[in-house]
mmCIF file of C-alpha atoms in Angstrom:
data_model
loop_
_atom_site.group_PDB
_atom_site.id
_atom_site.type_symbol
_atom_site.label_atom_id
_atom_site.label_comp_id
_atom_site.label_asym_id
_atom_site.label_seq_id
_atom_site.Cartn_x
_atom_site.Cartn_y
_atom_site.Cartn_z
ATOM 1 C CA MET Q 9 -62.600 -84.432 11.918
ATOM 2 C CA GLU Q 10 -62.476 -83.695 8.403
ATOM 3 C CA THR Q 11 -65.411 -81.860 8.070
ATOM 4 C CA ARG Q 12 -64.875 -79.063 10.685
ATOM 5 C CA SER Q 13 -60.923 -78.731 8.997
ATOM 6 C CA ASN Q 14 -62.856 -77.684 5.823
ATOM 7 C CA HIS Q 15 -65.028 -75.607 8.004
ATOM 8 C CA VAL Q 16 -61.738 -73.605 9.058
ATOM 9 C CA LEU Q 17 -60.271 -73.341 5.660
ATOM 10 C CA VAL Q 18 -63.457 -71.899 4.718
ATOM 11 C CA GLY Q 19 -63.593 -69.648 7.279
ATOM 12 C CA ALA Q 20 -60.359 -68.324 6.972
ATOM 13 C CA VAL Q 21 -60.516 -68.229 3.206
ATOM 14 C CA THR Q 22 -63.397 -65.789 4.073
ATOM 15 C CA LEU Q 23 -61.932 -63.589 6.409
ATOM 16 C CA ILE Q 24 -58.698 -63.248 3.837
ATOM 17 C CA LEU Q 25 -60.829 -62.106 1.394
ATOM 18 C CA LEU Q 26 -62.835 -59.892 3.584
ATOM 19 C CA ALA Q 27 -59.642 -58.352 4.026
ATOM 20 C CA VAL Q 28 -58.473 -57.621 1.240
ATOM 21 C CA LEU Q 29 -61.575 -56.527 0.005
ATOM 22 C CA ALA Q 30 -61.635 -53.859 2.658
ATOM 23 C CA ILE Q 31 -57.841 -53.297 2.040
ATOM 24 C CA PHE Q 32 -58.644 -52.917 -1.479
ATOM 25 C CA ILE Q 33 -61.695 -50.117 -0.775
ATOM 26 C CA VAL Q 34 -59.928 -48.014 2.070
ATOM 27 C CA TRP Q 35 -56.976 -48.035 -1.311
ATOM 28 C CA LEU Q 36 -59.550 -46.621 -3.389
ATOM 29 C CA ALA Q 37 -61.042 -44.327 -0.973
ATOM 30 C CA ARG Q 38 -57.326 -43.057 -0.689
ATOM 31 C CA LEU Q 39 -56.796 -43.190 -4.209
ATOM 32 C CA GLY Q 40 -59.759 -40.908 -5.081
ATOM 33 C CA ASP Q 41 -58.859 -38.205 -2.242
ATOM 34 C CA GLY Q 42 -55.835 -37.751 -3.816
ATOM 35 C CA SER Q 43 -56.843 -35.533 -6.469
ATOM 36 C CA ASP Q 44 -59.196 -32.888 -3.979
ATOM 37 C CA ARG Q 45 -57.981 -30.160 -1.660
ATOM 38 C CA GLU Q 46 -59.110 -29.616 1.545
ATOM 39 C CA TYR Q 47 -59.826 -25.531 2.631
ATOM 40 C CA ASP Q 48 -60.858 -24.340 6.097
ATOM 41 C CA ILE Q 49 -63.399 -21.191 6.386
ATOM 42 C CA PHE Q 50 -64.561 -19.624 8.980
ATOM 43 C CA PHE Q 51 -67.542 -18.389 9.281
ATOM 44 C CA ALA Q 52 -68.895 -15.492 11.925
ATOM 45 C CA GLN Q 53 -71.842 -16.440 11.253
ATOM 46 C CA ALA Q 54 -75.141 -18.718 11.537
ATOM 47 C CA VAL Q 55 -74.708 -21.651 8.458
ATOM 48 C CA ASP Q 56 -78.266 -22.578 8.738
ATOM 49 C CA GLY Q 57 -78.738 -25.272 5.614
ATOM 50 C CA ILE Q 58 -75.250 -26.289 5.431
ATOM 51 C CA SER Q 59 -74.174 -29.946 6.787
ATOM 52 C CA PRO Q 60 -71.288 -32.204 5.855
ATOM 53 C CA GLY Q 61 -72.090 -33.413 2.347
ATOM 54 C CA SER Q 62 -73.590 -29.865 1.616
ATOM 55 C CA PRO Q 63 -72.512 -28.480 -2.178
ATOM 56 C CA VAL Q 64 -69.320 -26.526 -3.015
ATOM 57 C CA ALA Q 65 -69.843 -24.369 -6.223
ATOM 58 C CA PHE Q 66 -67.274 -22.209 -7.755
ATOM 59 C CA SER Q 67 -68.660 -19.123 -9.415
ATOM 60 C CA GLY Q 68 -71.877 -21.199 -9.824
ATOM 61 C CA VAL Q 69 -69.837 -23.874 -10.760
ATOM 62 C CA PRO Q 70 -70.453 -27.665 -8.478
ATOM 63 C CA SER Q 71 -66.417 -27.783 -7.433
ATOM 64 C CA GLY Q 72 -67.029 -30.151 -4.550
ATOM 65 C CA GLN Q 73 -68.595 -30.287 -1.126
ATOM 66 C CA VAL Q 74 -68.536 -30.067 2.378
ATOM 67 C CA LYS Q 75 -66.677 -32.340 4.688
ATOM 68 C CA GLU Q 76 -66.739 -31.406 8.531
ATOM 69 C CA ILE Q 77 -68.800 -28.401 10.685
ATOM 70 C CA ALA Q 78 -67.257 -28.026 14.335
ATOM 71 C CA PHE Q 79 -66.895 -25.239 16.503
ATOM 72 C CA TRP Q 80 -64.161 -22.851 16.822
ATOM 73 C CA PRO Q 81 -62.842 -23.468 20.744
ATOM 74 C CA PRO Q 82 -60.264 -20.662 20.602
ATOM 75 C CA ASP Q 83 -63.234 -18.015 19.341
ATOM 76 C CA PRO Q 84 -66.708 -19.305 20.088
ATOM 77 C CA LYS Q 85 -68.087 -16.879 17.667
ATOM 78 C CA LEU Q 86 -66.956 -18.947 14.754
ATOM 79 C CA VAL Q 87 -67.989 -22.150 13.086
ATOM 80 C CA ARG Q 88 -65.029 -23.768 10.885
ATOM 81 C CA VAL Q 89 -66.206 -25.288 8.011
ATOM 82 C CA ARG Q 90 -64.141 -27.935 6.011
ATOM 83 C CA ILE Q 91 -64.411 -28.280 2.315
ATOM 84 C CA LYS Q 92 -63.043 -30.511 -0.021
ATOM 85 C CA VAL Q 93 -62.761 -29.360 -3.980
ATOM 86 C CA ASN Q 94 -61.432 -30.629 -6.766
ATOM 87 C CA ASP Q 95 -57.805 -30.573 -7.787
ATOM 88 C CA ASN Q 96 -58.591 -28.088 -11.178
ATOM 89 C CA VAL Q 97 -60.764 -25.483 -8.904
ATOM 90 C CA PRO Q 98 -58.298 -22.112 -9.175
ATOM 91 C CA ILE Q 99 -58.333 -21.486 -5.612
ATOM 92 C CA LEU Q 100 -55.974 -17.829 -5.703
ATOM 93 C CA GLU Q 101 -55.500 -14.897 -4.019
ATOM 94 C CA GLY Q 102 -58.850 -13.418 -3.322
ATOM 95 C CA THR Q 103 -61.410 -15.792 -3.171
ATOM 96 C CA THR Q 104 -63.787 -15.346 -1.031
ATOM 97 C CA ALA Q 105 -66.099 -18.045 0.564
ATOM 98 C CA SER Q 106 -70.058 -17.005 1.621
ATOM 99 C CA ILE Q 107 -73.440 -18.906 2.000
ATOM 100 C CA ASN Q 108 -75.835 -19.239 -0.396
ATOM 101 C CA GLY Q 109 -79.733 -20.241 -0.242
ATOM 102 C CA ILE Q 110 -80.432 -22.614 -3.526
ATOM 103 C CA GLY Q 111 -84.401 -21.754 -4.425
ATOM 104 C CA PHE Q 112 -86.628 -21.817 -1.030
ATOM 105 C CA THR Q 113 -86.255 -25.837 0.515
ATOM 106 C CA GLY Q 114 -84.048 -24.366 3.365
ATOM 107 C CA VAL Q 115 -80.881 -25.820 1.828
ATOM 108 C CA SER Q 116 -77.894 -23.819 1.372
ATOM 109 C CA GLN Q 117 -74.035 -24.240 -0.116
ATOM 110 C CA ILE Q 118 -70.676 -22.450 -0.042
ATOM 111 C CA GLN Q 119 -70.132 -20.365 -2.801
ATOM 112 C CA LEU Q 120 -66.495 -19.600 -3.711
ATOM 113 C CA ASP Q 121 -65.879 -16.662 -5.986
ATOM 114 C CA GLY Q 122 -62.993 -13.189 -6.234
ATOM 115 C CA ALA Q 123 -60.211 -15.090 -7.700
ATOM 116 C CA ILE Q 124 -57.435 -12.608 -8.889
ATOM 117 C CA LYS Q 125 -56.061 -13.353 -12.542
ATOM 118 C CA GLY Q 126 -52.297 -14.234 -12.321
ATOM 119 C CA ALA Q 127 -52.446 -14.576 -8.619
ATOM 120 C CA PRO Q 128 -51.158 -17.488 -6.792
ATOM 121 C CA ALA Q 129 -53.295 -20.153 -5.235
ATOM 122 C CA ILE Q 130 -53.737 -19.860 -1.407
ATOM 123 C CA ALA Q 131 -51.455 -22.054 0.858
ATOM 124 C CA CYS Q 132 -49.774 -22.115 3.745
ATOM 125 C CA PRO Q 133 -46.593 -19.904 4.286
ATOM 126 C CA ARG Q 134 -43.251 -21.307 4.591
ATOM 127 C CA GLU Q 135 -42.898 -19.320 7.413
ATOM 128 C CA ASN Q 136 -44.505 -19.398 10.525
ATOM 129 C CA PRO Q 137 -47.687 -21.859 8.904
ATOM 130 C CA ARG Q 138 -49.617 -21.829 12.421
ATOM 131 C CA SER Q 139 -50.554 -18.328 12.111
ATOM 132 C CA ALA Q 140 -52.238 -18.788 8.174
ATOM 133 C CA CYS Q 141 -52.985 -22.316 8.543
ATOM 134 C CA PRO Q 142 -54.262 -22.831 12.387
ATOM 135 C CA LEU Q 143 -54.966 -27.029 11.573
ATOM 136 C CA ASP Q 144 -52.377 -27.127 8.903
ATOM 137 C CA VAL Q 145 -54.529 -26.590 5.716
ATOM 138 C CA PRO Q 146 -54.828 -23.757 4.047
ATOM 139 C CA VAL Q 147 -58.120 -20.790 5.042
ATOM 140 C CA ILE Q 148 -60.448 -19.472 2.832
ATOM 141 C CA PRO Q 149 -61.583 -15.496 3.534
ATOM 142 C CA THR Q 150 -65.050 -14.859 4.055
ATOM 143 C CA LYS Q 151 -67.544 -12.413 3.310
ATOM 144 C CA THR Q 152 -70.937 -11.822 4.284
ATOM 145 C CA GLY Q 153 -73.662 -12.318 1.090
ATOM 146 C CA GLY Q 154 -76.887 -14.066 0.312
ATOM 147 C CA LEU Q 155 -79.040 -15.705 3.314
ATOM 148 C CA GLY Q 156 -76.025 -14.717 5.501
ATOM 149 C CA ALA Q 157 -76.496 -10.280 4.854
ATOM 150 C CA ILE Q 158 -80.572 -10.982 4.791
ATOM 151 C CA LEU Q 159 -80.202 -13.119 8.752
ATOM 152 C CA ASN Q 160 -77.167 -10.212 9.869
ATOM 153 C CA SER Q 161 -79.111 -7.333 8.947
ATOM 154 C CA ALA Q 162 -82.380 -9.060 10.285
ATOM 155 C CA PRO Q 163 -82.101 -7.194 13.806
ATOM 156 C CA GLN Q 164 -81.366 -3.596 12.425
ATOM 157 C CA LEU Q 165 -84.406 -4.643 9.721
ATOM 158 C CA VAL Q 166 -86.824 -5.442 12.488
ATOM 159 C CA GLU Q 167 -85.685 -2.176 14.478
ATOM 160 C CA ARG Q 168 -86.052 -0.234 11.623
ATOM 161 C CA LEU Q 169 -89.899 -1.816 10.906
ATOM 162 C CA SER Q 170 -90.927 -1.037 14.534
ATOM 163 C CA THR Q 171 -89.330 2.668 14.429
ATOM 164 C CA LEU Q 172 -91.140 3.352 11.014
ATOM 165 C CA THR Q 173 -94.683 1.965 12.405
ATOM 166 C CA GLU Q 174 -94.740 3.729 15.672
ATOM 167 C CA ARG Q 175 -94.312 6.936 13.615
ATOM 168 C CA LEU Q 176 -96.940 5.931 10.838
ATOM 169 C CA THR Q 177 -98.759 5.518 14.471
ATOM 170 C CA GLN Q 178 -97.754 9.042 15.336
ATOM 171 C CA LEU Q 179 -98.231 10.265 11.809
ATOM 172 C CA LEU Q 180 -101.879 8.747 11.700
ATOM 173 C CA GLY Q 181 -103.288 10.052 15.087
ATOM 174 C CA ASP Q 182 -106.366 11.919 15.141
ATOM 175 C CA LYS Q 183 -105.092 14.982 15.963
ATOM 176 C CA ASN Q 184 -102.713 14.646 12.608
ATOM 177 C CA GLN Q 185 -105.907 13.012 10.650
ATOM 178 C CA ALA Q 186 -107.583 16.474 11.935
ATOM 179 C CA SER Q 187 -105.175 18.053 9.929
ATOM 180 C CA ILE Q 188 -104.787 16.251 7.244
ATOM 181 C CA ALA Q 189 -109.226 16.515 6.642
ATOM 182 C CA GLY Q 190 -108.455 20.141 6.253
ATOM 183 C CA ILE Q 191 -105.072 19.994 4.342
ATOM 184 C CA LEU Q 192 -107.076 17.802 1.715
ATOM 185 C CA ALA Q 193 -110.301 20.271 1.957
ATOM 186 C CA ASN Q 194 -108.305 23.590 1.423
ATOM 187 C CA THR Q 195 -106.785 22.091 -1.675
ATOM 188 C CA ASN Q 196 -110.226 20.753 -2.675
ATOM 189 C CA ARG Q 197 -111.327 24.368 -2.648
ATOM 190 C CA LEU Q 198 -108.164 25.660 -4.648
ATOM 191 C CA THR Q 199 -108.910 23.201 -7.118
ATOM 192 C CA ASP Q 200 -112.319 24.146 -7.403
ATOM 193 C CA ALA Q 201 -110.930 27.854 -7.524
ATOM 194 C CA LEU Q 202 -108.409 26.994 -9.932
ATOM 195 C CA ALA Q 203 -111.237 25.394 -12.105
ATOM 196 C CA ASP Q 204 -113.588 28.717 -11.710
ATOM 197 C CA ARG Q 205 -110.783 30.607 -12.544
ATOM 198 C CA GLY Q 206 -109.497 28.653 -15.610
ATOM 199 C CA PRO Q 207 -111.070 31.329 -18.827
ATOM 200 C CA GLU Q 208 -108.963 34.276 -17.297
ATOM 201 C CA MET Q 209 -105.715 31.894 -16.522
ATOM 202 C CA ALA Q 210 -106.507 31.437 -19.960
ATOM 203 C CA ALA Q 211 -106.693 34.732 -21.198
ATOM 204 C CA THR Q 212 -103.361 35.716 -18.665
ATOM 205 C CA ILE Q 213 -101.223 32.671 -20.324
ATOM 206 C CA ALA Q 214 -102.180 34.142 -23.784
ATOM 207 C CA GLU Q 215 -101.294 37.301 -22.798
ATOM 208 C CA MET Q 216 -97.736 36.096 -21.784
ATOM 209 C CA ARG Q 217 -96.703 34.395 -24.661
ATOM 210 C CA THR Q 218 -98.335 37.830 -26.582
ATOM 211 C CA ALA Q 219 -95.728 39.681 -24.182
ATOM 212 C CA VAL Q 220 -92.606 36.807 -24.900
ATOM 213 C CA ALA Q 221 -93.251 37.284 -28.323
ATOM 214 C CA GLN Q 222 -92.590 41.054 -27.966
ATOM 215 C CA ILE Q 223 -89.707 40.288 -25.640
ATOM 216 C CA GLY Q 224 -88.165 38.367 -28.292
ATOM 217 C CA ALA Q 225 -88.376 40.931 -31.214
ATOM 218 C CA ALA Q 226 -87.149 43.440 -28.956
ATOM 219 C CA ALA Q 227 -84.131 41.371 -28.221
ATOM 220 C CA GLU Q 228 -83.497 41.039 -31.856
ATOM 221 C CA GLN Q 229 -84.116 45.399 -32.556
ATOM 222 C CA ILE Q 230 -81.211 45.034 -29.661
ATOM 223 C CA GLY Q 231 -78.926 43.137 -30.990
ATOM 224 C CA SER Q 232 -79.388 44.579 -34.670
ATOM 225 C CA LEU Q 233 -78.244 47.730 -32.878
ATOM 226 C CA ALA Q 234 -75.384 46.445 -31.143
ATOM 227 C CA ASP Q 235 -74.166 45.142 -33.978
ATOM 228 C CA SER Q 236 -74.622 48.285 -35.382
ATOM 229 C CA THR Q 237 -72.920 49.826 -32.775
ATOM 230 C CA ARG Q 238 -69.831 47.612 -32.878
ATOM 231 C CA ASN Q 239 -69.561 48.831 -36.730
ATOM 232 C CA VAL Q 240 -69.786 51.806 -35.965
ATOM 233 C CA MET Q 241 -67.227 51.867 -33.486
ATOM 234 C CA ASP Q 242 -64.962 49.687 -35.565
ATOM 235 C CA ASN Q 243 -64.981 52.295 -38.242
ATOM 236 C CA SER Q 244 -65.473 55.254 -36.038
ATOM 237 C CA VAL Q 245 -63.197 54.871 -32.831
ATOM 238 C CA ASP Q 246 -60.006 53.333 -34.543
ATOM 239 C CA PRO Q 247 -59.510 56.402 -36.549
ATOM 240 C CA ALA Q 248 -59.745 59.373 -33.857
ATOM 241 C CA MET Q 249 -58.220 56.893 -31.093
ATOM 242 C CA GLN Q 250 -55.050 57.485 -34.002
ATOM 243 C CA ASN Q 251 -55.885 61.024 -34.281
ATOM 244 C CA LEU Q 252 -55.355 61.356 -30.414
ATOM 245 C CA ASN Q 253 -52.299 59.413 -30.401
ATOM 246 C CA GLN Q 254 -50.802 62.104 -32.854
ATOM 247 C CA ALA Q 255 -52.093 65.378 -31.362
ATOM 248 C CA VAL Q 256 -50.850 63.656 -27.615
ATOM 249 C CA LEU Q 257 -47.390 62.951 -29.183
ATOM 250 C CA ALA Q 258 -47.363 66.448 -30.814
ATOM 251 C CA ALA Q 259 -48.179 68.138 -27.122
ATOM 252 C CA LYS Q 260 -45.226 65.896 -25.363
ATOM 253 C CA GLN Q 261 -43.025 67.151 -28.245
ATOM 254 C CA SER Q 262 -44.284 70.855 -27.609
ATOM 255 C CA MET Q 263 -43.930 70.667 -24.026
ATOM 256 C CA GLU Q 264 -40.215 69.308 -24.618
ATOM 257 C CA ASN Q 265 -39.771 72.376 -26.557
ATOM 258 C CA LEU Q 266 -41.154 74.277 -24.081
ATOM 259 C CA ASP Q 267 -38.590 73.085 -21.389
ATOM 260 C CA ALA Q 268 -35.399 73.278 -23.012
ATOM 261 C CA ALA Q 269 -36.956 76.459 -23.982
ATOM 262 C CA ILE Q 270 -37.126 77.277 -20.134
ATOM 263 C CA GLY Q 271 -34.013 75.735 -19.849
ATOM 264 C CA ASP Q 272 -31.966 77.920 -22.104
ATOM 265 C CA ALA Q 273 -33.845 81.095 -20.590
ATOM 266 C CA ARG Q 274 -33.612 81.047 -17.083
ATOM 267 C CA PRO Q 275 -29.702 82.478 -16.844
ATOM 268 C CA GLY Q 276 -31.305 85.876 -18.478
ATOM 269 C CA ILE Q 277 -34.362 85.863 -15.936
ATOM 270 C CA GLN Q 278 -32.151 84.754 -12.957
ATOM 271 C CA ALA Q 279 -29.849 88.280 -14.027
ATOM 272 C CA PHE Q 280 -33.098 89.873 -14.709
ATOM 273 C CA SER Q 281 -34.566 89.940 -12.095
ATOM 274 C CA GLN Q 282 -31.506 90.598 -9.576
ATOM 275 C CA GLN Q 283 -30.305 93.446 -11.722
ATOM 276 C CA THR Q 284 -32.383 94.952 -14.174
ATOM 277 C CA MET Q 285 -35.850 95.262 -11.848
ATOM 278 C CA PRO Q 286 -33.906 96.899 -8.506
ATOM 279 C CA GLN Q 287 -32.959 99.378 -11.535
ATOM 280 C CA ALA Q 288 -36.295 99.696 -13.118
ATOM 281 C CA THR Q 289 -38.167 100.408 -9.400
ATOM 282 C CA GLN Q 290 -35.520 103.090 -8.706
ATOM 283 C CA LEU Q 291 -36.652 104.727 -12.324
ATOM 284 C CA VAL Q 292 -39.984 104.251 -11.527
ATOM 285 C CA HIS Q 293 -39.488 106.133 -8.430
ATOM 286 C CA ASP Q 294 -37.822 109.122 -10.204
ATOM 287 C CA LEU Q 295 -40.072 109.091 -12.184
ATOM 288 C CA ARG Q 296 -43.496 109.482 -9.630
ATOM 289 C CA ARG Q 297 -41.059 112.097 -8.161
ATOM 290 C CA THR Q 298 -40.883 113.651 -11.125
ATOM 291 C CA ALA Q 299 -44.911 113.861 -12.464
ATOM 292 C CA ILE Q 300 -45.348 115.579 -9.260
ATOM 293 C CA ALA Q 301 -43.080 118.305 -9.594
ATOM 294 C CA LEU Q 302 -44.376 118.560 -12.906
ATOM 295 C CA GLY Q 303 -47.737 118.471 -11.520
ATOM 296 C CA GLU Q 304 -47.105 120.899 -9.141
ATOM 297 C CA ILE Q 305 -45.790 123.519 -11.906
ATOM 298 C CA ALA Q 306 -48.433 122.592 -14.310
ATOM 299 C CA GLU Q 307 -50.885 123.834 -11.177
ATOM 300 C CA ARG Q 308 -49.156 126.894 -11.049
ATOM 301 C CA LEU Q 309 -48.789 128.567 -14.341
ATOM 302 C CA ASP Q 310 -52.983 127.674 -14.337
ATOM 303 C CA ARG Q 311 -53.193 129.153 -11.151
ATOM 304 C CA GLU Q 312 -50.759 132.524 -11.676
ATOM 305 C CA GLY Q 313 -48.932 132.355 -14.707
ATOM 306 C CA ALA Q 314 -46.105 132.385 -16.525
ATOM 307 C CA GLY Q 315 -44.772 135.494 -14.740
ATOM 308 C CA SER Q 316 -45.059 133.128 -11.499
ATOM 309 C CA LEU Q 317 -42.052 131.422 -13.352
ATOM 310 C CA LEU Q 318 -39.672 133.907 -13.129
ATOM 311 C CA SER Q 319 -40.402 135.665 -9.989
ATOM 312 C CA SER Q 320 -40.668 135.330 -6.364
ATOM 313 C CA PRO Q 321 -44.438 134.831 -5.254
ATOM 314 C CA ARG Q 322 -45.962 137.987 -4.162
ATOM 315 C CA LEU Q 323 -46.856 138.696 -0.656
ATOM 316 C CA PRO Q 324 -50.395 140.053 0.316
ATOM 317 C CA ASP Q 325 -51.418 143.607 1.291
ATOM 318 C CA TYR Q 326 -51.343 144.371 4.599
ATOM 319 C CA ASP Q 327 -54.694 146.102 5.860
ATOM 320 C CA PRO Q 328 -54.231 148.017 8.658
ATOM 321 C CA LYS Q 329 -58.092 147.688 9.729
ATOM 322 C CA LYS Q 330 -57.958 144.184 9.846
#
């Protein structure tokens, strides 16, 4: 009976010690988790190489590990990855997450970078936190990079390679190969012709160099002539322009004086045209009649003499036979 009591006591003490040890381990685990922070990352790409326990790096520095990977029921295209990082890691606004491969082992890690200096830490907002933190954990936005970028662009890359292969096949068809062979043959003939004309081309190039040198000398002479012309223009044209300006001013003054004289003489001219001109016209008319009369008297004196002026004209003799 006493032996059975000892066994019960030993078993009870053992169970108590195991319970205390379990509580201590849980307490240590909680104490260790108290310095870590958790974040959710929603990837819209394959998370190959990522598994619980995979490393998390911030700008290449190991900063935590992956805690959980699960599907996101509201959107089957998304994969939720929960990470746990050290408390001293600066997860600030602007930080993004991407999946990068580690060497050629096929293992990947989550890379965090892009934090903005002076920005606040990523946290759940006080107002309507469910919209930004659906599982009460801050969310880090993603960016495509590294292995993810390659995997996402793989279909487009394969399609482009296929298109390129088809075009190369068409380019290297029998018909195009014959054309390319003809082009190469023509190129060979042209090369041979250029090689045969090498001395002539060298002579032509030498002549061109001489012509260029002569053109350069002519350009220098033209420049000298232009400088001389500029000096002549500067020394001769300016005095001539001054004299021309003086002549123009004198002519302008003369015209002003002439306008003034015409203005002063305008009343006399008007009186001359209205009074004197009619009298002069009448005088000329009278002088014309006097001249006609004098002409008739002179003609009569020549024909009949001076006596014709004192006597009347003599009648002609009558002849009865007529």
